[in-house]
Coordinates of C-alpha atoms in Angstrom, one line a residue:
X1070 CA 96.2 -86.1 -6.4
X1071 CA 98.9 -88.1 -7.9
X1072 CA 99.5 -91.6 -7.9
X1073 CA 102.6 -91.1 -5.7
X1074 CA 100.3 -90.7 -2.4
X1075 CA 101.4 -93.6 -0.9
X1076 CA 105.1 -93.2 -0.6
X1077 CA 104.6 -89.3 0.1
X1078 CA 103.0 -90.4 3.1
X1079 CA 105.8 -92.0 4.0
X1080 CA 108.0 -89.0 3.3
X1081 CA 106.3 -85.7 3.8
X1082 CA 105.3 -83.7 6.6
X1083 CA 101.9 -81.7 5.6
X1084 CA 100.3 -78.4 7.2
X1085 CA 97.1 -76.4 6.9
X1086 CA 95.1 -74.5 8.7
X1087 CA 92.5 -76.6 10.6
X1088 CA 89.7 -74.8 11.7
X1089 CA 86.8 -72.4 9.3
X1090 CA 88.5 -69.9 6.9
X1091 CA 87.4 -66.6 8.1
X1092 CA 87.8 -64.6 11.6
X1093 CA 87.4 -66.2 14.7
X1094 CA 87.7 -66.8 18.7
X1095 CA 90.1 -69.7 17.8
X1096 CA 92.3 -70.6 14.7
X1097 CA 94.4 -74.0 14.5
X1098 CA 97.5 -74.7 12.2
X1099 CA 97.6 -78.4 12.2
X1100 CA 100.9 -80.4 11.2
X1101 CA 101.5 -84.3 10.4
X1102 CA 104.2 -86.1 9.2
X1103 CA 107.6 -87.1 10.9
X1104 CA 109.0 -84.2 10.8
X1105 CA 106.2 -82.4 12.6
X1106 CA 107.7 -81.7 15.8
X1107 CA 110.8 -80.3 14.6
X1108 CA 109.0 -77.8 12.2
X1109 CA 106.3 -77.3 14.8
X1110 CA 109.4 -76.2 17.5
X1111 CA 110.8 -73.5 15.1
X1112 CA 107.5 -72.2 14.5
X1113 CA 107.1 -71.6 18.6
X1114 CA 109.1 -70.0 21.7
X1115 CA 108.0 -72.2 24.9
X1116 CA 107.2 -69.5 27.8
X1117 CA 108.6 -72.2 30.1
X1118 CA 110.7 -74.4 27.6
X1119 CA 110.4 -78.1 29.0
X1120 CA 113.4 -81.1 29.1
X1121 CA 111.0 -83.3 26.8
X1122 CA 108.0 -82.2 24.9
X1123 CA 105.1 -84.9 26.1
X1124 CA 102.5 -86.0 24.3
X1125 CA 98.9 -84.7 24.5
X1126 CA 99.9 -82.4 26.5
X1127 CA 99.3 -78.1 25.9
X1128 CA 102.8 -76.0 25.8
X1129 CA 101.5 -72.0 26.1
X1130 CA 104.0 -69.9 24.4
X1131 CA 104.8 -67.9 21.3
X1132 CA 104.2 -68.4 17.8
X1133 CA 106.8 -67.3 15.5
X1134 CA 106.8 -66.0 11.8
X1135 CA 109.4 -67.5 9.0
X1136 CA 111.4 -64.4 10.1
X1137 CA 111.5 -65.6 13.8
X1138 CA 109.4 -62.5 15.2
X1139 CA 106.2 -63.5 17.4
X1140 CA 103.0 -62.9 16.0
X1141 CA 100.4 -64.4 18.5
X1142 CA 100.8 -65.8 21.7
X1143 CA 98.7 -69.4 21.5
X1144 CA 98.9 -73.2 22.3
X1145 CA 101.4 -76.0 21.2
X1146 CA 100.0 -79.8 21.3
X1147 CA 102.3 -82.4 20.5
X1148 CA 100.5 -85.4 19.8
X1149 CA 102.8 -88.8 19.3
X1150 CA 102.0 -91.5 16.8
X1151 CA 100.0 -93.5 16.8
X1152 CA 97.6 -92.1 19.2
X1153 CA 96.9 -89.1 16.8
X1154 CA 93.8 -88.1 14.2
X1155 CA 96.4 -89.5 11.4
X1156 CA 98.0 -92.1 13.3
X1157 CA 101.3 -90.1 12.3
X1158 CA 103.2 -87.4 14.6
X1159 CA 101.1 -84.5 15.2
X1160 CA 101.3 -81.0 16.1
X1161 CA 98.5 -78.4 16.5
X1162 CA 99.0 -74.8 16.9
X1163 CA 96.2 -72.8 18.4
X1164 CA 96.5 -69.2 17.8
X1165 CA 93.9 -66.8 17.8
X1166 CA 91.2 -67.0 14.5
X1167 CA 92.6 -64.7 12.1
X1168 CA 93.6 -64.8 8.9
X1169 CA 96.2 -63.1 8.3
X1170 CA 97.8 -64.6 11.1
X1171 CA 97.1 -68.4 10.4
X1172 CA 98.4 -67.5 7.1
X1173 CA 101.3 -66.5 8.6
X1174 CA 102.3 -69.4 10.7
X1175 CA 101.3 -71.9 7.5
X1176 CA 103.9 -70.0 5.5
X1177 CA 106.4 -70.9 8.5
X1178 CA 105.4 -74.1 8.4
X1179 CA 106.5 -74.3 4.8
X1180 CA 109.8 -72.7 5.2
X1181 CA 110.5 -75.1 7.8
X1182 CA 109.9 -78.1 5.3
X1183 CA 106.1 -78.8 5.3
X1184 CA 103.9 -79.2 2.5
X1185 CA 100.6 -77.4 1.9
X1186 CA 98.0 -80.4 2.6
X1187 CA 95.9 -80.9 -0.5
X1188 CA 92.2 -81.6 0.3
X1189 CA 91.2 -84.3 2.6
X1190 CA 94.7 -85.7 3.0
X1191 CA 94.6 -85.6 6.9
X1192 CA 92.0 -87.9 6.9
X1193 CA 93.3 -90.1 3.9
X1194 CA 96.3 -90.7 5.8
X1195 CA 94.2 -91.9 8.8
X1196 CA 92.1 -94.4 6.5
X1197 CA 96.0 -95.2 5.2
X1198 CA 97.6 -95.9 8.2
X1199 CA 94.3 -97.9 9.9
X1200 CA 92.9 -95.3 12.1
X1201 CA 89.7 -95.0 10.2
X1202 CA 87.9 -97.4 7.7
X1203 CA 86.9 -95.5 4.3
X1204 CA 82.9 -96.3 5.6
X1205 CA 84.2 -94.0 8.7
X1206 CA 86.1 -91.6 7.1
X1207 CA 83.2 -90.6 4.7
X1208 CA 80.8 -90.3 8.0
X1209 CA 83.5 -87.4 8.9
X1210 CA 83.0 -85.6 5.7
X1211 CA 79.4 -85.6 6.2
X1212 CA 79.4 -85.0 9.9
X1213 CA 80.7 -81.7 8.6
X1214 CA 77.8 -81.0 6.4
X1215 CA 75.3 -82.4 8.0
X1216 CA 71.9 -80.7 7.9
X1217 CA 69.3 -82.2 9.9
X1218 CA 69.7 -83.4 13.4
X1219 CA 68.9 -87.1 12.9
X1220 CA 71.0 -86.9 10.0
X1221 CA 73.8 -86.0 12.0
X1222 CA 73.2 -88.7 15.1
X1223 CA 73.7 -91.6 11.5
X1224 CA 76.6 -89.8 10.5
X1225 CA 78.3 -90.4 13.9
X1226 CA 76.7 -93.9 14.4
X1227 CA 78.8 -94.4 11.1
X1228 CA 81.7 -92.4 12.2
X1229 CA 81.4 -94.7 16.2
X1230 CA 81.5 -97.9 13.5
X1231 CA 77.6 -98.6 13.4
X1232 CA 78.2 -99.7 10.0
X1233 CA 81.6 -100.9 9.7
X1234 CA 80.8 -103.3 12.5
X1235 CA 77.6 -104.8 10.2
X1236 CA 79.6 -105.2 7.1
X1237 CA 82.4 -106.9 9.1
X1238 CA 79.6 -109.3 10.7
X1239 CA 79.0 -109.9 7.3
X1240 CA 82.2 -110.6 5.6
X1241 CA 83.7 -113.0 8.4
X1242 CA 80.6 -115.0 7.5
X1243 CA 81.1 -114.9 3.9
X1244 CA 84.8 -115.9 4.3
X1245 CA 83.9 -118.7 6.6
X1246 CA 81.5 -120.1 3.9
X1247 CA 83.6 -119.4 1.2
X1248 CA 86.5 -121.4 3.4
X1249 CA 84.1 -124.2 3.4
X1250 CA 83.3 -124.3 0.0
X1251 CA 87.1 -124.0 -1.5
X1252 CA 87.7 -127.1 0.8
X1253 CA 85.1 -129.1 -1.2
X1254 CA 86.5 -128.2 -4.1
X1255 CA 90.0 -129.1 -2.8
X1256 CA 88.6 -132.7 -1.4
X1257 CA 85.7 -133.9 -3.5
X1258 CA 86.4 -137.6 -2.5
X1259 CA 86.0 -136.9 1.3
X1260 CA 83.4 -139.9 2.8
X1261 CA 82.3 -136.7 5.2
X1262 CA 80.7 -134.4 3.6
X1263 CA 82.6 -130.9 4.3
X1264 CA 79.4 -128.6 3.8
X1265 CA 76.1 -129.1 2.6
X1266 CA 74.2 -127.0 0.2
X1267 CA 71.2 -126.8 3.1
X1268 CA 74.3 -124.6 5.3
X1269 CA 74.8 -122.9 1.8
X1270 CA 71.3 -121.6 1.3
X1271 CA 70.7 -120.9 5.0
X1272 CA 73.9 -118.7 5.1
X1273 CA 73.1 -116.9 2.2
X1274 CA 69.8 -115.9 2.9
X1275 CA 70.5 -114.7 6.0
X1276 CA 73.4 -112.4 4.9
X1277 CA 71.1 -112.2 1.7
X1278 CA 68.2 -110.6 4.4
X1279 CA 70.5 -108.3 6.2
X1280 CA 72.0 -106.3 3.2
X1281 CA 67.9 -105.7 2.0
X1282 CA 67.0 -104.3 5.5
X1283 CA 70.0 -102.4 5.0
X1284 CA 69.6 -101.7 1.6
X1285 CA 65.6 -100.4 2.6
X1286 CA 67.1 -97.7 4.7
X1287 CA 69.0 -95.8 1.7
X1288 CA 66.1 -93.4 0.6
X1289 CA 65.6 -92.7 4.4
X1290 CA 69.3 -91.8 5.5
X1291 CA 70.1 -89.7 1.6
X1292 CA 66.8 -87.7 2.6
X1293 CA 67.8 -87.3 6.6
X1294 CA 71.6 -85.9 4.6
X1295 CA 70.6 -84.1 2.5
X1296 CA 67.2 -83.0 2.6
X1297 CA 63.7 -83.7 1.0
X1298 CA 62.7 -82.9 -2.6
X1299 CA 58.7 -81.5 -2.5
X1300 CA 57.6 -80.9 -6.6
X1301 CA 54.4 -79.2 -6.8
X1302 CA 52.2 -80.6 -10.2
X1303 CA 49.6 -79.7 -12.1
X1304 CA 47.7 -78.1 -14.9
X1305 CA 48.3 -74.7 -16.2
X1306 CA 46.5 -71.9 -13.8
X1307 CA 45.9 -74.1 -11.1
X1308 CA 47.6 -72.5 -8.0
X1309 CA 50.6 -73.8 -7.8
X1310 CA 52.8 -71.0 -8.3
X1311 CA 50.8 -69.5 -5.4
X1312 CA 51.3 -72.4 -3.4
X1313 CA 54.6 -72.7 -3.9
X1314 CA 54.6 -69.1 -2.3
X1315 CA 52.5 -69.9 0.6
X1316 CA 54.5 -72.8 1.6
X1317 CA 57.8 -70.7 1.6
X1318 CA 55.7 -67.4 3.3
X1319 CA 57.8 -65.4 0.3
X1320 CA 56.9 -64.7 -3.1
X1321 CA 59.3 -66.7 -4.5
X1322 CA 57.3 -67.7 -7.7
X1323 CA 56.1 -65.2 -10.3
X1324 CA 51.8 -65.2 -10.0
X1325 CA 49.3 -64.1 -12.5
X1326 CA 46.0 -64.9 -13.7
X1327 CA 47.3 -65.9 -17.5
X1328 CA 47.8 -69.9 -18.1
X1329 CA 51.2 -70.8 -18.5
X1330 CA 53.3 -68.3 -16.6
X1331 CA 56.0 -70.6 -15.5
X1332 CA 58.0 -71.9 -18.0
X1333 CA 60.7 -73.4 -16.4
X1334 CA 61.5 -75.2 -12.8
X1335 CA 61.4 -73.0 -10.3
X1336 CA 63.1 -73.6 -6.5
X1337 CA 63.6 -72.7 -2.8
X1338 CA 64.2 -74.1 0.5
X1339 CA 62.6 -74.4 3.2
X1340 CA 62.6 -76.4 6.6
X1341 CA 60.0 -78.3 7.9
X1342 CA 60.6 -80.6 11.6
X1343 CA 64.2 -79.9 10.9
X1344 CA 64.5 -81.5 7.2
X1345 CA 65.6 -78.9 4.8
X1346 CA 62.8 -79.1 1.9
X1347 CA 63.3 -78.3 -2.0
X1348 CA 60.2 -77.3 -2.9
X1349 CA 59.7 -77.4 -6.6
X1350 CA 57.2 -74.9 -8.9
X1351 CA 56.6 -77.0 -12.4
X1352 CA 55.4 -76.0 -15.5
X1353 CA 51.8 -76.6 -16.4
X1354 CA 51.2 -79.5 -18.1
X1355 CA 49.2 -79.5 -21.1
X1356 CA 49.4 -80.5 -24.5
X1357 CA 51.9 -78.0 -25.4
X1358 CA 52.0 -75.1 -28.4
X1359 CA 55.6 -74.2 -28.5
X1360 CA 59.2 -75.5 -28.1
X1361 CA 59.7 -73.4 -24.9
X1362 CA 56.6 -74.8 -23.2
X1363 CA 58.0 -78.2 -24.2
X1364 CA 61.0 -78.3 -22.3
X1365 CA 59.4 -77.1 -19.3
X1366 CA 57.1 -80.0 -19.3
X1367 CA 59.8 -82.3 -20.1
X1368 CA 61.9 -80.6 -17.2
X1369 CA 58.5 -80.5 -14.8
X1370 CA 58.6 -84.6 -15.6
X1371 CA 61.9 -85.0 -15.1
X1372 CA 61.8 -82.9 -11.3
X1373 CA 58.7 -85.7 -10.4
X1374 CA 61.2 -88.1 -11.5
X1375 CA 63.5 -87.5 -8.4
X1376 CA 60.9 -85.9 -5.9
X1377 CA 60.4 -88.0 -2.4
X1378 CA 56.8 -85.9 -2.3
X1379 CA 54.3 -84.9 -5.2
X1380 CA 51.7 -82.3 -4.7
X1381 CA 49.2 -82.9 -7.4
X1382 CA 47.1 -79.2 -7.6
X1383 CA 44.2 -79.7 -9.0
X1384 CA 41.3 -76.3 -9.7
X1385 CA 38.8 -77.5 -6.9
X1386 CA 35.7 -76.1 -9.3
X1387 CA 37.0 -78.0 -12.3
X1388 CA 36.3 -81.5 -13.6
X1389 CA 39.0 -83.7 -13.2
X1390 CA 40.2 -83.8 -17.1
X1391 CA 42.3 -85.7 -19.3
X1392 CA 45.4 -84.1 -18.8
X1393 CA 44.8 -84.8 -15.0
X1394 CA 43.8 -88.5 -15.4
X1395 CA 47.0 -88.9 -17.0
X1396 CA 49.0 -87.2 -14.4
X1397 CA 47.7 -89.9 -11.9
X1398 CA 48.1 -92.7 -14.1
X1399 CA 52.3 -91.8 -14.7
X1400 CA 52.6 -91.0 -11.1
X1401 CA 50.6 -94.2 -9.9
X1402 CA 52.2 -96.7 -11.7
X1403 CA 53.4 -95.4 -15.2
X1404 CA 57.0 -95.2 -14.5
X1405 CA 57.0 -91.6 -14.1
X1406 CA 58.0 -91.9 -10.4
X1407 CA 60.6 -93.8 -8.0
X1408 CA 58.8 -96.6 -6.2
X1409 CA 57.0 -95.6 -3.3
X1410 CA 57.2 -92.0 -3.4
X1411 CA 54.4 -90.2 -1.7
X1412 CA 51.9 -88.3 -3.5
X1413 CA 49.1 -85.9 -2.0
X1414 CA 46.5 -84.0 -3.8
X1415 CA 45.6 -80.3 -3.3
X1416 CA 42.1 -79.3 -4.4
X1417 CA 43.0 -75.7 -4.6
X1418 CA 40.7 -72.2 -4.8
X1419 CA 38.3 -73.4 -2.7
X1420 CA 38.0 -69.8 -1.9
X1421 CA 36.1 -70.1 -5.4
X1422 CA 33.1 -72.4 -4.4
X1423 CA 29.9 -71.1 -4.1
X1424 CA 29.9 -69.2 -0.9
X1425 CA 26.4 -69.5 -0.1
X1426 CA 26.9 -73.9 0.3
X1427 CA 31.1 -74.0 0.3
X1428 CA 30.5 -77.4 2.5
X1429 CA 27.6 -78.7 0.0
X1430 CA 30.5 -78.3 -2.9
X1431 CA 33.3 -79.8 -0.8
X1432 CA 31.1 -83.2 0.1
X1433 CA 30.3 -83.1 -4.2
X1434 CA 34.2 -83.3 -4.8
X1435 CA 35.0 -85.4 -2.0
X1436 CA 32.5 -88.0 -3.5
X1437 CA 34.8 -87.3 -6.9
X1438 CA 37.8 -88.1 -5.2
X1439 CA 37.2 -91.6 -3.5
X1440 CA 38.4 -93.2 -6.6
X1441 CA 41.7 -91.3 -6.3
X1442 CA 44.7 -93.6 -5.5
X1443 CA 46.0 -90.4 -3.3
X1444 CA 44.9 -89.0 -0.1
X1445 CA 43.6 -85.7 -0.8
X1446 CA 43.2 -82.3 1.2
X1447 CA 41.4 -78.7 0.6
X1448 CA 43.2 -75.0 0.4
X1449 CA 42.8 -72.0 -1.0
X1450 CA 46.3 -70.9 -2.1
X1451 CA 44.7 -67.0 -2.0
X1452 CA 43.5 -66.8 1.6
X1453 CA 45.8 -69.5 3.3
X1454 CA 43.2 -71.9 4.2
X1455 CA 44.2 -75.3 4.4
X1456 CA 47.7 -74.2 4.6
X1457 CA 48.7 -75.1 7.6
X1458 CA 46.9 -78.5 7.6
X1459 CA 49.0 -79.0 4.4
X1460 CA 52.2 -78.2 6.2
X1461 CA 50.7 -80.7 8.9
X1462 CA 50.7 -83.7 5.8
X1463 CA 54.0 -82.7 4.7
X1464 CA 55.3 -83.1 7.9
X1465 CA 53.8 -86.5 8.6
X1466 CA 54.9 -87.9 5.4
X1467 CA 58.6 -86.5 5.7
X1468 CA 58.4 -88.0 9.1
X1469 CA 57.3 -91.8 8.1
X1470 CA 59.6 -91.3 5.2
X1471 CA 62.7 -90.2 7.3
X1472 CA 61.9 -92.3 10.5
X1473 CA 59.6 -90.6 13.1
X1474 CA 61.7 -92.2 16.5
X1475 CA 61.5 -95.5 18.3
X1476 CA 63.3 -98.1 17.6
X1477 CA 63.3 -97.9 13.5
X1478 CA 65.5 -94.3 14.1
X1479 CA 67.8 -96.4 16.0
X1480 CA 68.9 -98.5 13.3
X1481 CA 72.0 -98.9 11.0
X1482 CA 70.9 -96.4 7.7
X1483 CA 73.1 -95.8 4.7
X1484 CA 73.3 -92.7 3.0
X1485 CA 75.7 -92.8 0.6
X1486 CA 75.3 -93.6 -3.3
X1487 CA 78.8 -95.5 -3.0
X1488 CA 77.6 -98.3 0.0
X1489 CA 74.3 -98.6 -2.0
X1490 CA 76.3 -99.5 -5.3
X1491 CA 78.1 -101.5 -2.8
X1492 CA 75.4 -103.2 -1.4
X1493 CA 73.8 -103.7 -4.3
X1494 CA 76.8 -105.4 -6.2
X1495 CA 76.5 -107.8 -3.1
X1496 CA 73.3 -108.9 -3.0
X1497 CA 73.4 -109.8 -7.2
X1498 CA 76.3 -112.3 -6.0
X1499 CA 74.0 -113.6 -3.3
X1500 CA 71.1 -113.9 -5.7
X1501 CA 73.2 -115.4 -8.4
X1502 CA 73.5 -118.5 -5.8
X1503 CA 70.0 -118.5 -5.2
X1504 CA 68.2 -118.0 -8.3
X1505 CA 70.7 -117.3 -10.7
X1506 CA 69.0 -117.2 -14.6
X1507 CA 72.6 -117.6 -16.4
X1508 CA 73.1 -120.9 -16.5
X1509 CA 69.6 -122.8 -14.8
X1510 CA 66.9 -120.4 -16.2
X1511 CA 64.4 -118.5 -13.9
X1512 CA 64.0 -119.5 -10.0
X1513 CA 66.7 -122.2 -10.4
X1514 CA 69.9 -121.2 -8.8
X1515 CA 73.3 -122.5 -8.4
X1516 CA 72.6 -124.3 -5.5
X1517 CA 69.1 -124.8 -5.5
X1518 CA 69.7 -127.0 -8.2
X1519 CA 72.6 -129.1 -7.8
X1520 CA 75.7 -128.4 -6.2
X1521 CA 78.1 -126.5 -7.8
X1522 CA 80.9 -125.5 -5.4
X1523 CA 83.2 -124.0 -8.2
X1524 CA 80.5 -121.8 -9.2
X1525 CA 79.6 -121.1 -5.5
X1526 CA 82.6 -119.8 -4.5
X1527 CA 83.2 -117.1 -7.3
X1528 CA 80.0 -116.0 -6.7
X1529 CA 80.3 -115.9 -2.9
X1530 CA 83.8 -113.6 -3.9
X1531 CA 82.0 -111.5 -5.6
X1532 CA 80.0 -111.0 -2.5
X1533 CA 82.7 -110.7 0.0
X1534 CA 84.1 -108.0 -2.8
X1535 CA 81.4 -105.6 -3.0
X1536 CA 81.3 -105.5 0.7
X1537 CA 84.9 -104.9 1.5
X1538 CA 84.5 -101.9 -1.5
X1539 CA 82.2 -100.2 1.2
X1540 CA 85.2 -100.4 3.9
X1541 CA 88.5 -99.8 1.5
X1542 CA 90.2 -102.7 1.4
X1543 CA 89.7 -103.0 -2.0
X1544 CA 89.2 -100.0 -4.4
X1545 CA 90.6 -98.1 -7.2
X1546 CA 93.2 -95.4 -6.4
X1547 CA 90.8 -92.8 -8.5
X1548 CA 87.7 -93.9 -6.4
X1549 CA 89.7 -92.7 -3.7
X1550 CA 90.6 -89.3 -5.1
X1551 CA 87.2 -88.9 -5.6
X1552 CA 85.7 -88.9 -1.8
X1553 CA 88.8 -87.3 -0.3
X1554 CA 89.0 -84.5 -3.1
X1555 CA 85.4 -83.7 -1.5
X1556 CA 87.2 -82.7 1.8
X1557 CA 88.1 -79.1 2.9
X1558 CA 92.4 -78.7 2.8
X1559 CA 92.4 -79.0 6.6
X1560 CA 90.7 -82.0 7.0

């Protein structure tokens, strides 16, 4: 998209078709622009042609080809700006869903004097012209592609202004202290004190508290959008192929007795309470022999590294060994995980214990497993025991994870990288003025110290910033691009 956007919106009238690519019940041709009614009425003969064409209102009638002959008989809407989708002149066409035919009416559309829409750009012109903020315009994009139910129901509370309405709360406050703080600067030798740096700390912790609980919700709302990540880990030979298999009720997953089988990252999908779940076969780590095996451990690593669950598979009639012990110690606290993933181990093959006391040699290992940092359950990846009450963990981790109801599902969640950025940029400003390190050292901020209302108030711009980054009003033209490029040519 060129840099030129801003005065085609002016100029241009744009068309596309509207509605799923593909055949169909239903098919709409949408226009917008000011010229939309006039190309609109020479793409359509009115059965009962009207004095005045009135808005929102349906006209049934003809549609006509660039050659003038009908080629569907459908529905003409004329909707009047601003009370449009684009907050420009609109006019949808509803012809029957094929598409040949919507083809047909686009190339009409075109011959009339309407441009082809290029991706997104109905909904770029109604961030431009203030119909939607660029927090809501995003929420329609992922409305679209919503997967899960709950994530859908924070797309729309996005879409209704859920979040809009919290950043705004936000950024009037910001611009009410930063008001006061400018006028200190502007009259230093005032006998009353203008504002104190008591209404300075109060204000920003409390704006400072508000983007955290926000900020909490992130790994909730991208896993509720886009689905859960489940990576499967363990030593060579240990089941986890076979699990992997189990779990997707496919042989997905090539299985056979020799160590070392899977070389590489292996992946399906599956659904599980409604959350679409990744699950993950890894290679098995050991101390490896070759260059091939290497990457596959560096690539099993690098699969924990963005996983929201670990199954640790462990060989339930093996000694916990080294390579094991190690496993734990990366994913407890070694860095080898994002904070506060969940991990569960699987004491798999318990089909192999001793059949004559299975329960004796299940009590032996659970005594070897108190010291785990993980809770822990038994299967047998062969015979499906212990599947099901694995499917029952993974559920009620994905649930606490993803919000399980109650009032915690009813709360603002982000799940966008670009608001987290956002967010993130905001609360460094905020800090700065509470603990800043650049110019006080550690734990002594800007105004903890003394008070420094120069110094304040950049800070507090920086805040105000970041947060209007998350809504448009400030941006670069390419970060725009960006999102709208993302965007079907009809939307």
């Amino acid at each position: 998209m060129n840099r030129d956007f801003d005065r085609k919106i002016d100029a241009d009238t744009i068309v596309a078709v509207a509605t799923p690519w593909g055949e169909g019940a239903i098919g709409v041709v949408r226009l917008s622009g000011p010229d939309s009614l006039s190309i609109g009425k020479k793409l359509f003969r009115f059965i009962q042609k009207p004095q005045k064409i009135e808005t929102h209102r349906m006209y049934l009638g003809d549609v006509l080809d660039s050659n003038g002959k009908a080629i569907d008989r459908a529905l003409f809407v004329f909707m009047e700006s601003p009370s449009s989708y684009t907050g420009e002149d609109v006019v949808e066409l509803q012809c029957h869903g094929g598409p040949l035919l919507l083809e047909s009416v686009v190339l009409g559309a075109v011959s009339a004097g309407a441009r082809p829409a290029e991706n997104g750009e109905f909904t770029r012109r109604a961030f431009m012209n203030g119909k939607l903020d660029l927090a809501q315009a995003e929420a329609v994009l992922d409305i679209i592609t919503s997967v899960t139910e709950r994530g859908l129901l924070v797309s729309a509370g996005q879409l209704f202004g859920g979040l809009s309405g919290e950043i705004e709360d936000m950024k009037e406050a910001l611009v009410l202290l930063l008001a006061d703080v400018e006028a200190s600067i502007d009259f230093p030798d005032e006998e009353t004190e203008i504002i104190s740096r008591e209404v300075v700390i109060k204000e920003s912790e409390r704006i400072l508290k508000r983007i955290e609980e926000l900020l909490s919700t992130y790994r909730r709302g991208r896993m509720l959008k886009e689905g859960a990540s489940v990576v499967i880990l363990g030593c060579p030979n240990v089941g986890k192929s076979s699990l992997m298999n189990r779990l997707l009720g496919a042989d997905r997953a090539i299985v056979t007795a020799e160590p070392g089988t899977t070389r590489d990252t292996v992946w399906d999908f599956t659904r599980i309470n409604g959350i679409p779940l990744k699950i993950v076969d890894t290679c098995g780590i050991r101390e490896v022999l070759g260059e091939a095996e290497r990457e596959g451990v560096r690539r099993a690593w690098e699969a924990v590294s963005g996983a929201d669950i670990i199954l640790l598979v462990i060989d339930v009639t093996s000694e916990i060994g080294n390579e094991e012990e190690r496993m734990i110690y990366l994913i407890e606290g070694g860095g080898a995980v994002k904070e506060g993933v969940a991990t569960l181990v699987v004491l798999n093959k318990v089909d192999l214990l001793d059949v004559n006391e299975p329960e004796g040699k299940e009590d032996m290992r659970i005594n070897e497993m108190e010291d785990l940092p993980f809770p822990y359950l038994f299967t047998s990846a062969l015979t499906g025991r212990g599947i099901d009450d694995l499917r029952s963990e993974i559920r009620r981790l994905l649930l606490d994870e993803a919000g399980g109801g109650g009032a915690a599902s009813d709360r603002i969640i982000i799940n966008n990288a670009r608001h987290l950025e956002a967010l993130l940029g905001a609360r460094r400003s905020l800090t700065e003025i509470l603990n800043g390190e650049n110019i006080y050292g550690p734990g002594e901020g800007r105004i903890k110290r003394r008070f420094e209302p120069e110094l304040l108030a950049v800070d507090i711009r920086g805040a105000l910033t970041s947060l209007k980054e998350i809504t448009g009003e400030v941006g670069a033209e390419d970060v725009l691009d960006a999102i709208f490029s993302r965007f079907c040519v009809g939307k």
